[in-house]
Short mmCIF file of C-alpha atoms and ligand atoms in Angstrom, two decimals:
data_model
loop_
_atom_site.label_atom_id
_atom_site.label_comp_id
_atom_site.label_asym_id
_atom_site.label_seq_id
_atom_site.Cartn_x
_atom_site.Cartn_y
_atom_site.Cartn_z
CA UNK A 13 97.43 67.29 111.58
CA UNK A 14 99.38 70.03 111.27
CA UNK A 15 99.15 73.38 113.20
CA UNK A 16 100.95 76.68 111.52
CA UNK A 17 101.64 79.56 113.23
CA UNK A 18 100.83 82.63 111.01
CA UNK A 19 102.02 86.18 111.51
CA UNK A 20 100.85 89.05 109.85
CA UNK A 21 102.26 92.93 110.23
CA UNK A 22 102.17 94.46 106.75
CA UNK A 23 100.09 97.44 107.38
CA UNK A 24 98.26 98.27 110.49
CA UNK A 25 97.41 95.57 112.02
CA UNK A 26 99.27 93.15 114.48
CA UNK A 27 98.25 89.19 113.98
CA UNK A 28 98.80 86.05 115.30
CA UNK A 29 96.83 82.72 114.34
CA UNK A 30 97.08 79.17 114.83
CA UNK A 31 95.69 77.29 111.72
CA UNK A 32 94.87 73.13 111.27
CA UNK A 33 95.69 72.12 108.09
CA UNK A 34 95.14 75.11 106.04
CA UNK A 35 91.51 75.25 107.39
CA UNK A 36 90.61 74.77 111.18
CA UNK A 37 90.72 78.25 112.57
CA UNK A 38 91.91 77.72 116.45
CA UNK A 39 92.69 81.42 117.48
CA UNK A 40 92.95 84.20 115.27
CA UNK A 41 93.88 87.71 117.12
CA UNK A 42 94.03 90.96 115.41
CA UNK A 43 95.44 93.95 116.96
CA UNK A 44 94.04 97.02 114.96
CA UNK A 45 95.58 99.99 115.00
CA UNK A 46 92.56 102.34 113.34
CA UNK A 47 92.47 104.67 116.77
CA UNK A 48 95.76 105.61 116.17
CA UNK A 49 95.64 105.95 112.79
CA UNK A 50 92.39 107.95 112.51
CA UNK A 51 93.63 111.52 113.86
CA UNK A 52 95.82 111.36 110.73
CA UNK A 53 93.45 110.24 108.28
CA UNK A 54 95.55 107.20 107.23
CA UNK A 55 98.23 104.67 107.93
CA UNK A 56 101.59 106.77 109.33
CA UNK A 57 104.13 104.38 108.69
CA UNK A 58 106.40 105.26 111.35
CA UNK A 59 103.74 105.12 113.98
CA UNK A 60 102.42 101.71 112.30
CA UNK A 61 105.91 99.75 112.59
CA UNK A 62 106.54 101.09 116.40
CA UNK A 63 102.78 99.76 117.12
CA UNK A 64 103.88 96.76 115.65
CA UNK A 65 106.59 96.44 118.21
CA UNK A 66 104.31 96.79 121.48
CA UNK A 67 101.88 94.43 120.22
CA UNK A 68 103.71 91.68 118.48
CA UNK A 69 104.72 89.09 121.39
CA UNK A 70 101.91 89.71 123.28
CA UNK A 71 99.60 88.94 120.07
CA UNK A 72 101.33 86.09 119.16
CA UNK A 73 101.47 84.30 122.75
CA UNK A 74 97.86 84.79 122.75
CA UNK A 75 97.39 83.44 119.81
CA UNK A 76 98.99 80.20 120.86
CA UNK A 77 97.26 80.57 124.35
CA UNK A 78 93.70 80.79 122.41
CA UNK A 79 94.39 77.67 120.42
CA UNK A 80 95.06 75.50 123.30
CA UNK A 81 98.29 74.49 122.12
CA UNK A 82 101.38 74.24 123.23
CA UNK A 83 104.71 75.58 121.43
CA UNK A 84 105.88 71.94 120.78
CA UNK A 85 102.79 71.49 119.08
CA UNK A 86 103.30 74.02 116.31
CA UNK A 87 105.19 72.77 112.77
CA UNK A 88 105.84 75.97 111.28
CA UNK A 89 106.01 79.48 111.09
CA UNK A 90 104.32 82.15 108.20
CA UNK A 91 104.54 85.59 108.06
CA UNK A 92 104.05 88.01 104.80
CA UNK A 93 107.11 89.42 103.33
CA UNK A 94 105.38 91.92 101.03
CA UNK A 95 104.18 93.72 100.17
CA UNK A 96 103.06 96.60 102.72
CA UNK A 97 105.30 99.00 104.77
CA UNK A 98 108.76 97.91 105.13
CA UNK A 99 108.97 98.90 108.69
CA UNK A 100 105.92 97.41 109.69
CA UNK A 101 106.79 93.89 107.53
CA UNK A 102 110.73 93.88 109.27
CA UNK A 103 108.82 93.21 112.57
CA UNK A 104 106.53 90.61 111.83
CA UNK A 105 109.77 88.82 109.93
CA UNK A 106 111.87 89.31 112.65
CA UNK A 107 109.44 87.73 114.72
CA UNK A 108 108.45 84.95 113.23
CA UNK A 109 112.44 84.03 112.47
CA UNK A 110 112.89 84.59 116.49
CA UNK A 111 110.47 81.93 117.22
CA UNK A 112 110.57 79.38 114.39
CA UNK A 113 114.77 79.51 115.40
CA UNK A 114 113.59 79.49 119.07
CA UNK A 115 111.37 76.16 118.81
CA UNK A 116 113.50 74.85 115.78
CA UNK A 117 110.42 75.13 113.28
CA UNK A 118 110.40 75.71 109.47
CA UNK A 119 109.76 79.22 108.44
CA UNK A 120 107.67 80.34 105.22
CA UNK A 121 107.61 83.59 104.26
CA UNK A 122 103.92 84.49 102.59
CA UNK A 123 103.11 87.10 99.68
CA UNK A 124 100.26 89.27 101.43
CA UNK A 125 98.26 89.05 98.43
CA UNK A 126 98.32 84.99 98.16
CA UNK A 127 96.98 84.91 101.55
CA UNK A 128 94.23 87.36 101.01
CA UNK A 129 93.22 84.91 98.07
CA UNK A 130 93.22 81.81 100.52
CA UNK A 131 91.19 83.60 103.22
CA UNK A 132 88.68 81.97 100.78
CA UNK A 133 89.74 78.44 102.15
CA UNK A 134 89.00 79.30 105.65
CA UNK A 135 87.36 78.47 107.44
CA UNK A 136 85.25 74.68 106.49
CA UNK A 137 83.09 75.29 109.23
CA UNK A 138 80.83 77.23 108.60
CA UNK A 139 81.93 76.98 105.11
CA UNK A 140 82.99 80.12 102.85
CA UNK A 141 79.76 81.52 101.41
CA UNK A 142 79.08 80.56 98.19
CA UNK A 143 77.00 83.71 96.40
CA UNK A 144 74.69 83.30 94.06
CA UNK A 145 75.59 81.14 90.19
CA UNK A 146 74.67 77.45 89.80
CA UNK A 147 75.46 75.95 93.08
CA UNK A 148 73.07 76.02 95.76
CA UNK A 149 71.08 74.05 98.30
CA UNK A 150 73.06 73.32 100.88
CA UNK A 151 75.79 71.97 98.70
CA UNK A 152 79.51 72.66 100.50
CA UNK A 153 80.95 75.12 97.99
CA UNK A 154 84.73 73.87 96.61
CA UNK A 155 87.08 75.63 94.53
CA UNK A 156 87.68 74.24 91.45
CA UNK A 157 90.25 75.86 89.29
CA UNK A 158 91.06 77.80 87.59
CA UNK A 159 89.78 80.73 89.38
CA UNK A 160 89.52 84.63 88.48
CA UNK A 161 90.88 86.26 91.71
CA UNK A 162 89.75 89.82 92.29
CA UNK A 163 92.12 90.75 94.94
CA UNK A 164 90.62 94.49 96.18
CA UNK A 165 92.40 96.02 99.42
CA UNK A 166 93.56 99.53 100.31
CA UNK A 167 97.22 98.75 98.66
CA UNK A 168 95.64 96.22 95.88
CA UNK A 169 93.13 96.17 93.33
CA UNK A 170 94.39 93.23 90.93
CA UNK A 171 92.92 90.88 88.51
CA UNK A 172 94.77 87.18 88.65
CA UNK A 173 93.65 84.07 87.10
CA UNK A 174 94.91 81.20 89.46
CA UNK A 175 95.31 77.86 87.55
CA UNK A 176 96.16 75.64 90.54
CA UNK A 177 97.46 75.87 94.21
CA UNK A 178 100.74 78.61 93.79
CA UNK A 179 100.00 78.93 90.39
CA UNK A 180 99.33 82.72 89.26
CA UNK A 181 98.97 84.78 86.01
CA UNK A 182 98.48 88.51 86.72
CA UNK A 183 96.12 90.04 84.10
CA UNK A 184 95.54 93.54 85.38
CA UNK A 185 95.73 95.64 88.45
CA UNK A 186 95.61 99.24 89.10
CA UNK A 187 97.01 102.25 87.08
CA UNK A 188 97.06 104.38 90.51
CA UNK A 189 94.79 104.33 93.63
CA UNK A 190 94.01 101.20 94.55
CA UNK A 191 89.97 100.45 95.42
CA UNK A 192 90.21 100.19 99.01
CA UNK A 193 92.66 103.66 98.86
CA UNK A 194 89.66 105.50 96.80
CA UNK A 195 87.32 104.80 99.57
CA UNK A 196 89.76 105.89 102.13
CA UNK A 197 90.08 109.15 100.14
CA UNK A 198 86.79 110.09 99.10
CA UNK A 199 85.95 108.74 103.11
CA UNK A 200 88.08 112.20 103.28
CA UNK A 201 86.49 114.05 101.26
CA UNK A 202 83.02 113.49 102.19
CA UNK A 203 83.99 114.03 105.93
CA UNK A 204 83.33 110.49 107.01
CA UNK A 205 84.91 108.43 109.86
CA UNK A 206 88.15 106.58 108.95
CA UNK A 207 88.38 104.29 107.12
CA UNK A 208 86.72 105.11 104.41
CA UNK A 209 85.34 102.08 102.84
CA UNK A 210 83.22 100.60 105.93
CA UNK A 211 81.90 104.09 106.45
CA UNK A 212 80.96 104.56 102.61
CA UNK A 213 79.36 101.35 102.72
CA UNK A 214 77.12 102.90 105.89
CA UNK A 215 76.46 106.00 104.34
CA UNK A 216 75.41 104.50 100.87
CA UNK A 217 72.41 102.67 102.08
CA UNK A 218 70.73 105.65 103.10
CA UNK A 219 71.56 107.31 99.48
CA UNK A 220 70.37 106.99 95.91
CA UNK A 221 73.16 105.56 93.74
CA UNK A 222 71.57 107.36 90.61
CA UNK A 223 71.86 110.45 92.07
CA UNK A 224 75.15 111.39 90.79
CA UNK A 225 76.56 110.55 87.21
CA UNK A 226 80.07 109.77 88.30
CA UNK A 227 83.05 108.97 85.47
CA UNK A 228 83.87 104.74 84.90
CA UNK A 229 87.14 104.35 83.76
CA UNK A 230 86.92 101.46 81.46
CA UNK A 231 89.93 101.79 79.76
CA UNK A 232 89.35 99.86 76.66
CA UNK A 233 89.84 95.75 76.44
CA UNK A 234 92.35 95.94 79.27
CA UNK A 235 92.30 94.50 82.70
CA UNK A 236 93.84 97.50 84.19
CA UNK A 237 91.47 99.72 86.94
CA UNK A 238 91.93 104.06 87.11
CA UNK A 239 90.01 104.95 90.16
CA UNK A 240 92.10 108.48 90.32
CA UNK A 241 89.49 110.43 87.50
CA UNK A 242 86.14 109.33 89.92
CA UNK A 243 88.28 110.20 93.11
CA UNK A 244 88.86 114.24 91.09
CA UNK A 245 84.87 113.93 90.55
CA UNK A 246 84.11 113.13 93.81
CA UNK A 247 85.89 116.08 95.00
CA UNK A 248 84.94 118.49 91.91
CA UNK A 249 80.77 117.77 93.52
CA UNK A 250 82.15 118.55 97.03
CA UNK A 251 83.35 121.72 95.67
CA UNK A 252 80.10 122.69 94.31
CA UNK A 253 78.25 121.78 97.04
CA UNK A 254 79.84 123.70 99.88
CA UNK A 255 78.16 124.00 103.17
CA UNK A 256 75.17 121.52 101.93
CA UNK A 257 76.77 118.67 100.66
CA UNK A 258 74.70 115.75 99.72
CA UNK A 259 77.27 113.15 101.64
CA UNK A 260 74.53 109.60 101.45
CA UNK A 261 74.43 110.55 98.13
CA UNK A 262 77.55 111.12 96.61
CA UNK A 263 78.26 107.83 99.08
CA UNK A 264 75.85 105.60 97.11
CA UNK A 265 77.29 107.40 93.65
CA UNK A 266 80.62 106.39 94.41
CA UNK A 267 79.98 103.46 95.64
CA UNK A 268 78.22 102.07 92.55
CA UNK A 269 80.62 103.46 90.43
CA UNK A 270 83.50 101.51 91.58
CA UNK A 271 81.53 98.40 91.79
CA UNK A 272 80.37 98.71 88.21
CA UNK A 273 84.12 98.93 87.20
CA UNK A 274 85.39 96.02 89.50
CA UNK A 275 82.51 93.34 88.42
CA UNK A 276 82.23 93.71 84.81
CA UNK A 277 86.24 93.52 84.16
CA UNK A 278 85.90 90.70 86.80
CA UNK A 279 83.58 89.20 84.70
CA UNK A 280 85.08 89.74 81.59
CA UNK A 281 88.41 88.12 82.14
CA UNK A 282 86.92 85.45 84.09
CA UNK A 283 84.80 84.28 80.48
CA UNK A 284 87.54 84.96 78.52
CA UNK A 285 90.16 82.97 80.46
CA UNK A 286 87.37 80.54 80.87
CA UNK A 287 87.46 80.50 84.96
CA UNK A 288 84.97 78.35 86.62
CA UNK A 289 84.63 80.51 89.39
CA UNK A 290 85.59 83.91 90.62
CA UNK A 291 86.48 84.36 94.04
CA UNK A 292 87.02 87.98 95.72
CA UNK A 293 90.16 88.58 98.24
CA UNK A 294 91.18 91.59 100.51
CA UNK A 295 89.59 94.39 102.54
CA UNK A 296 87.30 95.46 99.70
CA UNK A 297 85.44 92.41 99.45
CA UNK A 298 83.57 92.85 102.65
CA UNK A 299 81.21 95.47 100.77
CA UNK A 300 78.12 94.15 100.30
CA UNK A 301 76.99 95.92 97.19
CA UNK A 302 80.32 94.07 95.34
CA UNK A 303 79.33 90.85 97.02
CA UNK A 304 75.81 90.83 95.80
CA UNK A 305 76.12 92.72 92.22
CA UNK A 306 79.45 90.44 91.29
CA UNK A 307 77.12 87.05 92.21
CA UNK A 308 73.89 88.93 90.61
CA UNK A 309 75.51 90.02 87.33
CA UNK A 310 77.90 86.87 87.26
CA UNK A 311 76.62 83.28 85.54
CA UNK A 312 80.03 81.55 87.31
CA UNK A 313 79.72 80.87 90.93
CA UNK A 314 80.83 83.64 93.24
CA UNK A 315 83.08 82.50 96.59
CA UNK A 316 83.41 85.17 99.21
CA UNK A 317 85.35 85.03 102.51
CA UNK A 318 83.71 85.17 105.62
CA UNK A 319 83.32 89.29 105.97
CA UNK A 320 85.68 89.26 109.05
CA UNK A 321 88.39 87.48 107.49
CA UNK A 322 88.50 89.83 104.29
CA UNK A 323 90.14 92.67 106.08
CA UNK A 324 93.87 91.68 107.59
CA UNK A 325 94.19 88.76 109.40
CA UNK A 326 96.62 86.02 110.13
CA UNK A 327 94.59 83.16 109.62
CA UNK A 328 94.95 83.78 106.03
CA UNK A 329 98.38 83.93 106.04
CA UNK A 330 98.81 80.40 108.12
CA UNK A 331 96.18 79.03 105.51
CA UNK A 332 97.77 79.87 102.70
CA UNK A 333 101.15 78.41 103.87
CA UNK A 334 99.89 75.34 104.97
CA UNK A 335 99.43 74.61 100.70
CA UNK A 336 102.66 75.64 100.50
CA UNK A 337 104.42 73.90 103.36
CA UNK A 338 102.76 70.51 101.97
CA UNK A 339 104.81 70.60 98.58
CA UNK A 340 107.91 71.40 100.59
CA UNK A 341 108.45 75.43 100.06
CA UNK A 342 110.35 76.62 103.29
CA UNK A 343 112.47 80.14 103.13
CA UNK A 344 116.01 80.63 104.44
CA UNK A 345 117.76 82.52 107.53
CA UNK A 346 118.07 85.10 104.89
CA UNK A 347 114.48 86.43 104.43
CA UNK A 348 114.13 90.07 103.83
CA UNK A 349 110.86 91.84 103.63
CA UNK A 350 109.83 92.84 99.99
CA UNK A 351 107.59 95.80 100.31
CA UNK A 352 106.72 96.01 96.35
CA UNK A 353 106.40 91.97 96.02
CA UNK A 354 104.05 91.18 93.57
CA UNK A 355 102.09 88.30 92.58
CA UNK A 356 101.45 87.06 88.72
CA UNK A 357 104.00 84.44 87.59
CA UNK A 358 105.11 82.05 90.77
CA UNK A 359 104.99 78.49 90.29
CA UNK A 360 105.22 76.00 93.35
O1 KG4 B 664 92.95 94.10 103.09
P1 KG4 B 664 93.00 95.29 103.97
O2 KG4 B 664 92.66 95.12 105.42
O3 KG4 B 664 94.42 95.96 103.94
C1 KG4 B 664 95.26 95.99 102.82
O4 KG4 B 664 95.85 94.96 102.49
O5 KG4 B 664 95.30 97.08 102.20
O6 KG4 B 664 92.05 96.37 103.28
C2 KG4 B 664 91.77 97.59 103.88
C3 KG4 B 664 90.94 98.39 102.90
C4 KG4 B 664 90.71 99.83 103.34
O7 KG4 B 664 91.01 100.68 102.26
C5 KG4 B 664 89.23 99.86 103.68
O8 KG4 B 664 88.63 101.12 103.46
C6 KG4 B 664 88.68 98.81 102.76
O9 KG4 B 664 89.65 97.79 102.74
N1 KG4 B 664 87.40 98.27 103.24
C7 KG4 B 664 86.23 98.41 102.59
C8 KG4 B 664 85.24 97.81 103.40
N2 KG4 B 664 85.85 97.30 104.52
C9 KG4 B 664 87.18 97.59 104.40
N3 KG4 B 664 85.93 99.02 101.42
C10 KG4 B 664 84.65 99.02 101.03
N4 KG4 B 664 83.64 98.48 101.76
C11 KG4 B 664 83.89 97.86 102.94
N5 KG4 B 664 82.90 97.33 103.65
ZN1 ZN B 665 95.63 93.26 103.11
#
């Protein structure tokens, strides 16, 4: 058995969890900083890393109070590295080297993204839900590689086929706004509650998604994503419509527009790199409409996390190093935060 600690500050939220071997989920706390946040519309990054300060050793000691274990207990330490805010990453780092040092535990530092990807592994019981494609019936889904990852988040929005356990090619990614950042934005624009994405989602089910012709940026054969053209037509409509704005509407328009984009190039370079499943990662993934029209427009089996662990979490990060921590990758005394660290060509 073996318990990691995981530590997560990349963004805005403080996190602490105590994983069993890459699965078992004993505590998982997550400090959210959204209240503070919301008055300015977004993450303030100066605001974010001094949160991060108040919150951290409280978090983390109830993390380790929640999973009924005891310090001694613990055989490593994770936090993410990168990328996210440098300020906000130095404290979760600085952390997680204060205790591992403190209890004489291994540290692993964790690429954000990786972890988002193995929130998919988390947790066995109840298992990850398996959408939609040719399994079914009870059967406990497993991943069987290679995968098509389609990591979406408000930092992220990238396409990576992942062969094996630390094994990554990066085929695509985004050309400027991340998904989860266009929701935020148009959020803005249409006046809705912060952030933008969960209240889209709301809004949307009350609107009709045909409503509103809104650009796809397909850009050719490639497996990049342009979500900065449907963010300008988003904002051209609210222009037009001052005063009466159709907001469930131009939700639902949205909304449909960015899922169209993000499941057929899903699709696309999952058949043509010949994945046998594709599995979505990050923030994003907790919309609904992606959920269902990538399983309903896919013929590969469609693996989801569980909707509270798509958003930032620490259990992922602990998961994702225990895979790590079992073919011996440990970092040094010497780990820096890397707030542009990508993921694509890393081999474990
Ligand atoms: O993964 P995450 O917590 O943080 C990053 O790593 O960026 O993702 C946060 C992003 C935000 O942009 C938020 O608006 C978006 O995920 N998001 C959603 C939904 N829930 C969160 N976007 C669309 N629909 C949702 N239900
Ligand atoms: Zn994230």
């Amino acid at each position: 058995m073996t318990l990691i600690l995981g530590i997560e500050t990349s963004c805005d939220e403080t996190a602490a969890a105590v994983v069993e071997d890459g699965q078992r989920i004993l505590s998982n706390v997550v400090a959210s900083q959204i209240d503070i946040h919301r008055r300015y519309g977004g993450v303030f990054p100066e605001v974010a890393s001094r949160q991060h300060v108040l919150s951290i050793t409280p978090v983390v000691e109830e993390a380790v109070v929640e999973a009924r274990v005891s310090w001694n207990d613990l055989e490593a330490v994770a936090v993410t590295y990168g990328p996210g805010l440098a300020g906000s990453l130095l404290v979760g780092v600085n952390a997680a080297k204060g205790i591992a040092l403190g209890c004489g535990l291994p540290l692993l530092g964790i690429n954000h993204i990786e972890a988002h990807i193995y929130a998919n592994w988390l947790p066995p019981l109840p298992p990850p839900q398996l959408w939609g494609g040719k399994r079914g019936g009870g059967e406990e889904p497993s991943i069987v590689f290679p995968v098509l990852c389609l990591v979406v988040s408000g930092g992220h929005t990238e396409l990576i086929l992942m062969s094996g356990h630390g094994q990554y090619q990066r085929l695509g990614g985004t050309l400027d706004d991340a998904a989860g950042e266009a929701f935020d934005k148009v959020g803005r624009l249409l006046g809705l509650d912060y952030p933008g994405g969960p209240a889209i989602e709301q809004a949307a089910q009350y609107g009709d998604p045909t409503a509103f012709d809104l650009p796809r940026a397909w850009l050719g054969d490639s497996y990049n994503f342009s979500f900065s053209g449907l963010k300008t037509a988003v904002l051209r409509v609210v222009k037009a419509h001052e005063g009466q704005l159709p907001v469930v509407d131009l939700a639902a328009s949205f909304q449909i527009a960015v899922v169209d984009v993000l499941v057929e190039k899903a699709k696309r370079a999952a058949q043509e790199h010949h994945a046998e499943q594709i599995l979505l990662a990050g923030g994003v993934a907790a919309n609904k409409l992606l959920r269902q029209e990538m399983a309903r427009r896919s013929d590969l089996p469609v693996l989801c996390p569980p909707i509270p662990l798509c958003t930032d979490n620490a259990a992922m990060v602990a998961g994702a190093a225990y895979f790590r921590y079992q073919v011996g990758y440990r970092s040094g005394w010497d780990l820096d935060v890397i707030p542009n660290l990508k993921l694509g060509s890393s081999r474990i």
